[in-house]
Amino acid sequence: MDRTWNNKAWFLVLPVLLLVAFSAIIPLMTVVNYSVQDTFGNNVFFWVGVEWFEELLHSPRFWQALLRNLIFSAIILAIQIPLGVFIALNMPRRGWGVSVCLVLMALPLLIPWNVVGTIWQVFGRVDIGLLGYTLARLGINYNYVQDPLAAWVTVIVMDIWHWTSLVVLLCYAGLVSIPDAYFQAAKIDGASRWSVFRYIQLPKMNRVLLIAVLLRFMDSFMIYTEPFVVTGGGPGNETTFLSIDLVKMAIGQFDVGPAAAMSLVYFLIVLLVCWVFYTVMTNYGEESGR
Amino acid sequence: MLELRNVSKLVGAETHINDVSLSLEHGTLNVLLGPTLSGKTSLIRLMAGLDKPTSGSIWFDGHNVTGVAPQKRNVAMVFQQFINYPTLTVYENIASPLRVAGVPRAEIDAKVRRAAELMRLGPYLDRLPLNLSGGQQQRTALARAMVKNASVVLLDEPLANLDYKLREELRTELPRIFAEAGSIFVYATTEPMEALLLGGRTATLSEGRVTQFGPTIEVFRRPVDLITARTFADPPLNTIVLNKQGDRFVLDGEVGLPVPREIAGIADGPYTIGFQPHHLSLTPMSADAVALTARVVVTEISGSESFIHVGFADVRWVILAPGVHDFEADRTVEMFVDPGRLLVFDRDGRAVGATTLGKAA
């Protein structure tokens, strides 16, 4: 080996290593540390091994919350991705309409999570909320505080209202990067609207769609603020997602050990599902030539 | 026959096409020659039906097709960018217009294979376009236009984005392919050389107007006005304003060029004299060649030719000389003009006696 080693390179990598260490590795290791110990306060810890993990995986409360999360994410993806693509396809490509649409689309994204929650909480109230009052007067039994279905619908509609824009903006960016000549060529060929979508627009949106699916999955799977503000996890435990349960456990009951075990499992699930999405979609993308 | 009658296209306040009338015959290759923004693409888009003219009408074989949608016009088009369906194989790309038209499977297969053979794409039929070279991608697009058997085939600078070698290769192939089909071909280009190599008929465009339309070689040799002559010259046309006095064009009463016999009768006064760079020579080309002295500004060597930029009186000229010449700047050279090759334009830029002069040349 006549390769020369230059140790100066470490100095260039050091800032990133430090940043990642303080923002990710050290906090994560603290959680790992908690997850294998028990405490009775006063900073005295006992080694308990994998007891918390065993307890967690045998707890119906965890499995129910996980199931709720998966159903919620599935619904969110199933609605937001097609809806986002549809809206992006129908946005103007040029002219004054472009900026109007972009601003309208960006508005929900600019509102903080808890404010979105508060808006919808008030909006949906039967006594003073515009939506709740109107529905009540129309004779529809809508009460997100008591009715689990109404609570779910509220949280889902709220999330769609808040986050579909992100999918729209990503897809739109992908769409406008397609040269006009493609559409003219398709027009001359007499290709149908569907063919244009299937063979020109969809392949060109592949990459941004992957990003949209990943972002929307991660965000919806880790949803916390909106249901916390609107339903507080209720009625009963009907909208208690993993994140809400986790906070109850860690902050409410101060069960640091079980909460740490749960966060690790939670983290691994998100990582695993993202990896699956990424692998499947990039493989599909390569097969289809992008 | 594709006919444009007094077609104009305005976009906002800008005139993209200004009162163009053209008629293109079946089985001909028609070159649209003009610099960028001269209206080539706008004209092609109008012919394709992608745009509607602001005024005027477009006729095809005696039918008014103004405003008829492109898919109903039986046109094919190839763009400057390589446009293919990214997720379809080369085979499926070529087959796509036939599938839309609902052609039977066996016929599609035969046509695709024939077009692929013509375009030398045989080994790549199962590949995806983006995994091919630029030339192969553009040949796929050309094959797609060919199989359609369209009555009008529009090519908008199809070779502009290819590298030099590939461009030369495809340029020699295209006329051969054109000759096989009986369609009306329209080929837009910015390069005079390309127009000459393709042959056929040429329409020169300038600022949205067709300045001249006729057999390519004729337009090149006998431009009707100064704008056409400038459009059809690369390197740029050499020009100078000279005064006609009797049988000579003179500058400050000194240097003089003989007035060609064919136009000897024109009135005295100022005329713009133009000639192609390859009609300026370092050696006398005929007995009556006129010798002039000029100062060298810079010499560019391009393979076996040299572009010698010279200053003559107060104008810049280019001599296109065969062979490699490496003149130092500021030295003087003797150059020769063939008076038989002069293009003479009057004060309004119209060619003087263009027809008779052309016949002599």
XYZ file of C-alpha atoms in Angstrom:
651
model
C 0.000 0.000 0.000
C 1.630 3.208 -1.110
C -1.424 5.278 -0.283
C -0.676 8.324 1.837
C -2.847 9.110 4.820
C -3.736 12.660 5.594
C -5.035 13.074 9.107
C -6.007 16.675 8.499
C -9.187 15.383 6.899
C -10.512 14.611 10.383
C -10.641 18.310 11.134
C -12.975 18.800 8.225
C -15.310 16.054 9.431
C -15.145 17.080 13.075
C -17.822 19.839 13.021
C -20.369 17.454 11.546
C -19.445 14.706 13.990
C -19.838 17.086 16.924
C -23.167 18.369 15.656
C -24.550 14.883 15.104
C -23.175 13.738 18.443
C -24.930 16.458 20.408
C -28.140 16.500 18.381
C -28.656 12.760 17.904
C -26.180 10.277 19.308
C -25.839 11.538 22.888
C -29.618 12.022 23.450
C -30.283 8.623 21.895
C -27.719 6.947 24.139
C -29.285 8.598 27.188
C -32.577 7.023 26.194
C -30.870 3.655 25.735
C -29.384 4.087 29.198
C -32.807 4.775 30.766
C -34.446 1.903 28.924
C -32.427 -0.757 30.753
C -32.627 0.708 34.268
C -35.174 1.460 36.930
C -35.163 4.290 39.443
C -36.944 5.338 42.623
C -35.802 8.916 42.285
C -32.794 10.703 43.783
C -30.829 9.729 40.690
C -30.373 6.157 41.925
C -30.630 3.619 39.100
C -30.913 -0.182 39.066
C -30.064 -2.477 36.187
C -33.182 -4.293 34.937
C -32.047 -5.659 31.570
C -34.740 -6.015 28.926
C -37.597 -6.044 31.435
C -39.144 -2.815 30.138
C -39.058 -4.047 26.563
C -40.730 -7.321 27.545
C -43.368 -5.447 29.488
C -43.968 -3.086 26.575
C -44.357 -5.808 23.981
C -46.852 -7.618 26.225
C -48.890 -4.488 26.887
C -52.200 -4.241 24.969
C -52.060 -0.464 25.500
C -48.937 -0.262 23.328
C -50.332 -2.487 20.582
C -53.593 -0.559 20.460
C -51.781 2.763 20.135
C -49.493 1.318 17.455
C -52.488 0.017 15.517
C -54.134 3.467 15.735
C -50.930 5.035 14.406
C -50.694 2.642 11.482
C -54.353 3.134 10.541
C -53.960 6.902 10.833
C -50.820 6.978 8.640
C -52.409 4.679 6.072
C -55.486 6.912 5.802
C -53.355 10.066 5.629
C -51.139 8.662 2.846
C -54.092 7.219 0.939
C -55.824 10.596 0.880
C -53.036 13.177 0.846
C -50.803 11.677 -1.850
C -53.480 11.263 -4.587
C -55.166 14.529 -3.574
C -51.843 16.380 -3.603
C -50.948 14.978 -7.043
C -54.413 15.860 -8.332
C -54.218 19.470 -7.124
C -50.651 19.863 -8.461
C -51.762 18.577 -11.880
C -54.502 21.170 -12.010
C -52.381 24.126 -10.961
C -51.494 26.584 -13.749
C -48.023 26.244 -15.252
C -47.601 29.949 -15.981
C -49.275 33.314 -15.664
C -50.525 35.273 -12.686
C -52.370 32.229 -11.337
C -49.094 30.556 -10.374
C -48.192 32.914 -7.536
C -51.784 33.032 -6.279
C -51.914 29.239 -6.099
C -48.490 28.936 -4.510
C -49.323 31.443 -1.767
C -52.680 29.761 -1.083
C -50.945 26.409 -0.898
C -48.168 27.629 1.358
C -50.523 29.318 3.870
C -51.480 26.231 5.940
C -47.810 25.244 6.134
C -46.956 28.564 7.761
C -49.302 28.061 10.726
C -47.777 26.473 13.851
C -49.074 23.001 14.779
C -50.725 23.969 18.039
C -52.432 26.957 16.409
C -53.856 24.638 13.739
C -55.134 22.456 16.591
C -56.714 25.415 18.358
C -58.316 26.692 15.148
C -59.980 23.354 14.507
C -60.898 22.878 18.140
C -62.873 26.115 18.046
C -64.072 25.528 14.477
C -65.578 22.177 15.477
C -67.310 23.232 18.695
C -71.022 22.596 18.617
C -71.927 25.730 20.609
C -69.758 28.426 18.978
C -67.743 26.771 16.175
C -68.734 27.500 12.573
C -68.376 23.869 11.498
C -69.775 22.215 14.618
C -72.728 24.596 14.895
C -73.609 24.252 11.187
C -73.451 20.471 11.326
C -75.541 20.427 14.497
C -78.193 22.652 12.893
C -78.225 20.351 9.864
C -79.156 17.559 12.223
C -75.847 15.723 11.980
C -74.662 14.295 15.256
C -71.132 15.642 15.397
C -69.288 15.908 18.653
C -65.581 15.196 18.654
C -65.440 15.205 22.441
C -67.802 12.261 22.820
C -67.968 10.460 19.503
C -64.808 8.477 18.526
C -65.668 8.613 14.822
C -66.151 12.381 14.932
C -62.850 12.722 16.793
C -61.034 10.665 14.137
C -62.640 12.526 11.266
C -61.698 15.849 12.855
C -58.061 14.882 13.338
C -57.789 13.455 9.805
C -59.480 16.398 8.086
C -57.289 18.735 10.089
C -54.144 16.923 9.030
C -55.249 16.892 5.379
C -55.979 20.609 5.543
C -52.607 21.255 7.152
C -50.292 19.009 5.151
C -51.697 18.230 1.688
C -50.086 21.496 0.561
C -46.668 19.993 1.175
C -47.424 17.146 -1.244
C -48.862 19.653 -3.731
C -45.783 21.883 -3.617
C -43.379 18.959 -4.002
C -45.325 17.493 -6.932
C -45.748 20.889 -8.541
C -41.988 21.431 -8.418
C -41.560 18.094 -10.175
C -44.188 18.949 -12.775
C -42.913 22.382 -13.774
C -39.462 20.926 -14.406
C -40.890 18.966 -17.385
C -40.045 20.803 -20.634
C -43.062 22.054 -22.618
C -41.886 20.058 -25.638
C -43.007 16.828 -23.917
C -46.596 18.048 -23.761
C -46.476 19.323 -27.344
C -45.097 15.986 -28.537
C -47.887 14.179 -26.683
C -50.448 16.544 -28.168
C -49.211 15.866 -31.696
C -49.256 12.116 -31.005
C -52.841 12.507 -29.844
C -52.017 10.969 -26.461
C -54.891 10.941 -23.957
C -54.837 12.909 -20.702
C -54.268 9.636 -18.852
C -51.309 8.638 -21.067
C -49.723 12.028 -20.524
C -50.040 11.508 -16.772
C -48.960 7.873 -16.801
C -46.016 8.098 -19.217
C -44.761 11.659 -18.846
C -45.849 13.308 -15.610
C -45.756 10.355 -13.219
C -42.245 9.173 -14.232
C -40.988 12.735 -13.890
C -42.602 13.065 -10.437
C -41.181 9.795 -9.154
C -38.420 11.291 -7.061
C -40.465 14.022 -5.429
C -43.266 11.555 -4.718
C -40.821 9.386 -2.800
C -39.851 12.376 -0.686
C -43.511 13.299 -0.196
C -44.439 9.777 0.934
C -41.488 9.581 3.330
C -42.143 12.996 4.862
C -45.866 12.446 5.178
C -45.395 8.998 6.679
C -42.879 10.168 9.261
C -44.917 13.216 10.207
C -48.239 11.398 10.427
C -46.727 8.476 12.303
C -45.296 10.855 14.881
C -48.417 13.010 15.108
C -48.767 14.604 18.498
C -49.678 18.266 18.728
C -52.986 18.380 16.855
C -54.772 15.452 18.580
C -53.249 16.563 21.876
C -54.769 20.030 21.490
C -58.119 18.998 19.984
C -59.032 15.690 21.594
C -56.360 15.189 24.240
C -56.250 11.560 23.105
C -59.952 11.052 23.789
C -62.751 10.237 23.853
C -61.492 7.485 26.142
C -58.267 6.411 24.508
C -59.697 6.492 20.981
C -57.209 9.010 19.594
C -54.309 8.127 21.889
C -51.448 7.663 19.458
C -48.018 6.342 20.415
C -46.623 9.826 20.856
C -49.442 10.888 23.183
C -49.102 7.687 25.158
C -45.369 8.199 25.375
C -45.711 11.697 26.774
C -48.335 10.514 29.282
C -45.950 7.820 30.426
C -42.792 9.886 30.562
C -44.051 13.249 31.791
C -47.384 12.357 33.346
C -46.454 9.223 35.244
C -42.705 9.768 35.206
C -42.052 6.153 34.236
C -38.736 6.988 32.620
C -37.629 3.398 32.003
C -40.737 2.093 30.177
C -41.023 5.391 28.285
C -37.410 5.071 27.125
C -38.019 1.500 25.973
C -41.105 2.653 24.125
C -39.337 5.526 22.380
C -36.639 3.169 21.139
C -39.217 0.768 19.712
C -41.109 3.734 18.249
C -37.919 5.034 16.646
C -37.070 1.636 15.168
C -40.559 1.270 13.660
C -40.313 4.673 11.911
C -36.839 3.823 10.652
C -37.926 0.401 9.411
C -41.030 1.607 7.567
C -39.091 4.491 5.936
C -36.442 2.050 4.800
C -39.109 -0.209 3.271
C -40.759 2.737 1.469
C -37.414 3.992 0.215
C -36.264 0.606 -1.067
C -39.546 -0.238 -2.747
C -39.923 3.138 -4.445
C -36.318 3.489 -5.624
C -36.404 -0.036 -7.038
C -39.626 0.723 -8.842
C -38.101 3.969 -10.064
C -35.034 2.235 -11.484
C -37.108 -0.379 -13.239
C -39.139 2.354 -14.864
C -36.023 4.096 -16.064
C -35.458 7.036 -13.774
C -49.792 20.893 -50.393
C -49.433 22.832 -47.162
C -50.279 26.457 -47.655
C -49.910 29.402 -45.328
C -51.875 32.425 -46.491
C -50.930 35.785 -44.961
C -50.356 34.162 -41.575
C -49.499 36.427 -38.635
C -49.018 35.501 -35.000
C -48.985 38.038 -32.221
C -48.229 37.173 -28.620
C -49.213 40.113 -26.459
C -47.767 43.131 -28.205
C -44.959 41.135 -29.827
C -45.173 40.042 -33.433
C -43.734 36.547 -33.701
C -44.844 35.888 -37.287
C -45.474 38.770 -39.673
C -47.656 38.150 -42.734
C -46.099 34.906 -43.983
C -47.323 33.200 -47.144
C -45.731 29.891 -48.111
C -46.795 26.849 -50.077
C -44.976 23.583 -49.525
C -45.370 20.698 -51.985
C -45.657 16.990 -51.158
C -42.393 15.079 -51.268
C -40.217 18.156 -50.747
C -37.702 19.051 -48.104
C -38.170 22.621 -46.966
C -35.585 24.337 -44.821
C -36.519 27.261 -42.576
C -33.292 29.186 -42.158
C -32.884 32.057 -39.768
C -31.147 33.171 -36.590
C -32.560 32.537 -33.118
C -35.865 34.368 -32.513
C -36.449 34.853 -36.246
C -39.718 32.893 -35.937
C -38.739 29.373 -37.040
C -40.243 27.626 -34.034
C -43.341 29.848 -34.081
C -43.908 28.982 -37.735
C -43.465 25.261 -37.073
C -45.873 25.415 -34.143
C -48.435 27.067 -36.417
C -47.937 24.361 -39.045
C -48.344 21.675 -36.365
C -51.508 23.274 -35.048
C -50.069 23.782 -31.568
C -50.823 27.481 -31.979
C -53.563 29.303 -33.847
C -52.588 32.187 -36.127
C -53.791 35.636 -35.057
C -54.757 36.323 -38.640
C -54.484 34.493 -41.956
C -55.265 30.876 -42.698
C -53.542 27.513 -43.130
C -54.677 25.136 -45.888
C -53.861 21.503 -46.438
C -54.676 19.879 -49.778
C -57.419 22.390 -50.404
C -58.954 22.190 -46.919
C -58.811 25.018 -44.432
C -57.144 23.510 -41.352
C -56.734 26.742 -39.363
C -57.577 25.927 -35.752
C -57.772 22.156 -36.312
C -56.196 20.274 -33.374
C -52.726 18.801 -34.008
C -53.796 15.170 -33.472
C -56.338 15.531 -36.296
C -53.815 16.967 -38.752
C -51.625 13.929 -39.328
C -48.413 15.764 -38.508
C -45.276 14.467 -36.837
C -42.754 16.613 -35.042
C -39.211 16.253 -33.736
C -37.905 18.758 -31.213
C -34.526 20.211 -30.403
C -34.617 18.439 -27.017
C -34.704 14.647 -27.142
C -38.346 13.946 -26.362
C -39.210 10.307 -25.653
C -41.423 8.614 -23.071
C -38.915 7.898 -20.280
C -40.557 4.729 -18.938
C -41.186 3.080 -22.304
C -38.590 1.053 -24.212
C -37.295 2.279 -27.568
C -39.648 -0.205 -29.233
C -42.686 1.065 -27.336
C -41.668 4.661 -27.952
C -41.579 4.141 -31.700
C -44.835 2.164 -31.533
C -46.667 4.773 -29.418
C -48.247 6.861 -32.232
C -49.397 3.658 -33.945
C -50.932 2.340 -30.729
C -52.839 5.599 -30.313
C -54.092 5.228 -33.887
C -55.227 1.651 -33.169
C -53.074 -0.044 -35.812
C -53.122 -3.901 -35.657
C -50.331 -5.539 -33.676
C -48.568 -7.288 -36.561
C -48.501 -4.126 -38.637
C -47.089 -2.138 -35.709
C -44.318 -4.688 -35.288
C -43.367 -4.575 -38.968
C -43.358 -0.769 -39.100
C -41.392 -0.361 -35.872
C -38.716 -2.813 -36.986
C -38.391 -1.141 -40.348
C -38.071 2.340 -38.845
C -35.595 1.021 -36.277
C -33.502 -0.496 -39.035
C -33.569 2.740 -41.006
C -32.439 4.658 -37.918
C -29.928 1.941 -36.946
C -31.688 1.319 -33.642
C -32.103 -2.445 -34.085
C -29.897 -3.534 -31.165
C -31.448 -1.029 -28.767
C -35.167 -1.785 -29.104
C -35.450 -3.181 -25.565
C -33.499 -0.379 -23.940
C -34.925 2.684 -22.218
C -34.258 5.973 -24.040
C -32.382 7.567 -21.138
C -29.840 4.750 -21.191
C -28.912 5.604 -24.778
C -26.586 8.251 -26.190
C -27.970 11.594 -27.321
C -27.778 10.599 -30.968
C -29.655 7.366 -30.345
C -32.280 9.197 -28.311
C -32.842 11.655 -31.132
C -32.943 8.826 -33.663
C -35.652 7.212 -31.532
C -37.615 10.463 -31.713
C -37.023 10.613 -35.480
C -38.159 6.989 -35.876
C -41.304 7.808 -33.908
C -42.024 10.629 -36.325
C -41.303 8.376 -39.320
C -43.587 5.429 -38.460
C -46.520 7.750 -38.164
C -46.444 8.147 -41.940
C -47.581 11.713 -41.427
C -48.246 13.976 -44.386
C -46.318 16.775 -42.701
C -43.109 16.076 -40.776
C -41.781 19.012 -38.784
C -38.199 19.004 -37.527
C -37.318 21.872 -35.209
C -33.513 22.108 -35.053
C -33.339 18.352 -34.468
C -29.549 18.198 -34.546
C -28.761 21.339 -32.545
C -28.209 19.533 -29.242
C -25.986 16.823 -30.671
C -22.221 16.908 -30.722
C -20.405 17.693 -33.941
C -19.639 14.149 -35.116
C -23.142 12.848 -34.547
C -24.625 15.871 -36.223
C -22.628 15.242 -39.375
C -23.587 11.575 -39.336
C -27.308 12.226 -38.941
C -27.228 15.104 -41.404
C -26.078 12.789 -44.158
C -28.697 10.192 -43.189
C -31.651 12.540 -43.059
C -31.985 13.446 -46.765
C -31.836 9.721 -47.598
C -34.677 9.004 -45.165
C -36.644 12.000 -46.404
C -36.335 10.800 -49.946
C -38.057 7.512 -49.065
C -41.232 9.039 -47.698
C -43.566 11.220 -49.735
C -44.326 13.683 -46.980
C -43.821 17.409 -46.735
C -40.707 17.891 -44.637
C -40.014 21.110 -42.809
C -36.612 21.467 -41.234
C -35.710 24.481 -39.104
C -32.078 25.399 -38.618
C -29.861 28.340 -37.738
C -26.950 27.119 -39.830
C -26.572 28.089 -43.509
C -24.202 25.151 -43.952
C -26.904 22.723 -42.831
C -29.397 24.207 -45.301
C -26.909 23.804 -48.151
C -26.108 20.213 -47.203
C -29.779 19.270 -46.972
C -30.642 20.867 -50.307
C -34.319 21.037 -51.163
C -35.981 24.406 -50.847
C -35.171 27.104 -48.341
C -37.197 29.882 -46.786
C -35.061 32.487 -45.074
C -36.614 34.101 -42.021
C -35.889 37.410 -40.400
C -37.891 38.987 -37.590
C -40.947 36.878 -38.297
C -40.972 37.450 -42.056
C -40.068 35.105 -44.862
C -37.602 37.131 -46.897
C -37.174 34.631 -49.721
C -38.382 31.133 -50.604
C -36.993 28.984 -53.400
C -34.550 26.200 -54.242
C -31.817 26.303 -51.612
C -28.919 26.837 -53.985
C -30.752 29.625 -55.763
C -31.546 31.471 -52.529
C -27.908 31.100 -51.567
C -26.531 32.350 -54.881
C -29.159 34.950 -55.666
C -30.516 36.476 -52.483
C -33.223 39.020 -53.257
C -32.126 41.394 -50.533
C -29.349 42.169 -48.109
C -31.155 40.568 -45.116
C -31.480 37.250 -46.951
C -27.844 37.395 -48.015
C -26.777 38.059 -44.419
C -29.012 35.252 -43.085
C -27.494 32.840 -45.596
C -23.845 33.529 -44.849
C -21.586 31.922 -42.288
C -19.044 33.348 -41.548
C -20.895 36.686 -41.880
C -21.321 38.309 -45.271
C -18.644 40.845 -46.187
C -20.214 44.151 -47.101
C -19.086 47.645 -47.998
C -20.850 50.746 -49.263
C -19.311 51.938 -52.535
C -20.175 54.679 -54.991
C -20.985 53.782 -58.567
C -19.253 56.128 -60.976
C -19.580 55.056 -64.577
C -18.353 51.510 -64.947
C -16.696 51.308 -61.531
C -17.666 51.082 -57.844
C -15.250 53.344 -56.018
C -14.374 54.245 -52.450
C -13.104 57.809 -51.912
C -12.272 57.894 -55.605
C -9.457 55.387 -55.058
C -10.033 51.630 -54.985
C -12.483 50.453 -57.520
C -14.366 47.345 -58.523
C -15.696 46.944 -62.035
C -19.476 47.053 -62.340
C -20.668 43.654 -63.629
C -21.730 43.920 -67.258
C -25.250 42.612 -66.523
C -26.131 45.601 -64.364
C -24.062 48.203 -66.145
C -27.182 50.288 -66.778
C -27.956 51.140 -63.143
C -27.862 54.732 -61.993
C -24.770 56.231 -60.365
C -24.813 56.568 -56.589
C -24.137 54.581 -53.383
C -24.675 50.779 -53.369
C -24.003 48.093 -50.787
C -21.665 45.500 -52.200
C -21.634 42.071 -50.545
C -19.793 38.817 -51.138
C -19.380 35.529 -49.318
C -16.171 35.037 -47.289
C -15.090 32.182 -49.536
C -15.211 34.554 -52.504
C -12.376 36.569 -50.972
C -9.145 34.836 -51.779
C -5.432 35.105 -51.101
C -4.634 34.047 -54.633
C -6.259 35.390 -57.829
C -9.064 33.025 -58.868
C -9.544 34.402 -62.380
C -7.906 36.765 -64.830
C -10.183 39.680 -63.961
C -9.823 39.303 -60.167
C -9.346 42.626 -58.389
C -6.496 42.909 -55.902
C -7.051 44.803 -52.645
C -4.790 45.296 -49.643
C -6.063 44.853 -46.091
C -4.701 44.767 -42.570
C -4.922 41.457 -40.627
C -6.839 41.670 -37.344
C -6.827 38.049 -36.241
C -6.515 34.613 -37.818
C -8.599 31.613 -36.729
C -7.563 28.183 -37.922
C -10.289 25.575 -38.210
C -8.927 22.278 -39.445
C -7.989 22.676 -43.059
C -9.440 26.181 -43.384
C -8.455 29.560 -41.998
C -10.709 32.460 -41.153
C -8.664 35.602 -41.643
C -10.357 38.646 -40.143
C -9.109 41.763 -41.880
C -9.735 45.461 -41.710
C -10.393 47.083 -45.062
C -11.072 50.811 -45.161
C -13.439 51.192 -42.158
C -15.086 47.740 -42.356
C -14.249 44.277 -40.967
C -14.176 41.407 -43.469
C -13.517 37.707 -43.191
C -11.497 35.758 -45.720
C -12.279 32.053 -45.735
C -9.122 30.587 -47.162
C -8.360 26.897 -47.694
C -5.242 25.627 -45.960
C -3.582 26.789 -42.777
C -2.438 30.408 -42.736
C -0.982 32.007 -39.682
C -0.696 35.723 -40.270
C 0.495 38.040 -37.535
C -1.880 40.772 -36.518
C -1.410 44.193 -38.154
C 0.536 42.941 -41.153
C -0.947 43.680 -44.530
C -2.166 41.046 -46.951
C -3.146 41.177 -50.558
C -6.544 39.664 -51.260
C -8.548 39.116 -54.404
C -12.202 39.664 -55.210
C -13.940 37.971 -58.103
C -16.120 40.696 -59.668
C -18.408 37.997 -61.088
C -19.431 37.022 -57.507
C -20.471 40.447 -56.313
C -23.914 40.899 -54.804
C -25.105 44.454 -55.353
C -27.876 45.964 -53.242
C -29.503 49.343 -53.602
C -30.119 51.841 -50.822
C -33.224 49.927 -49.617
C -31.297 46.658 -49.433
C -32.924 45.145 -52.548
C -30.674 43.178 -54.854
C -29.919 44.925 -58.131
C -30.458 42.732 -61.184
C -30.281 39.631 -59.009
C -31.770 37.326 -61.612
C -29.442 38.191 -64.456
C -26.416 38.286 -62.214
C -27.258 34.857 -60.834
C -27.434 33.312 -64.251
C -23.999 34.632 -65.038
C -22.637 33.042 -61.853
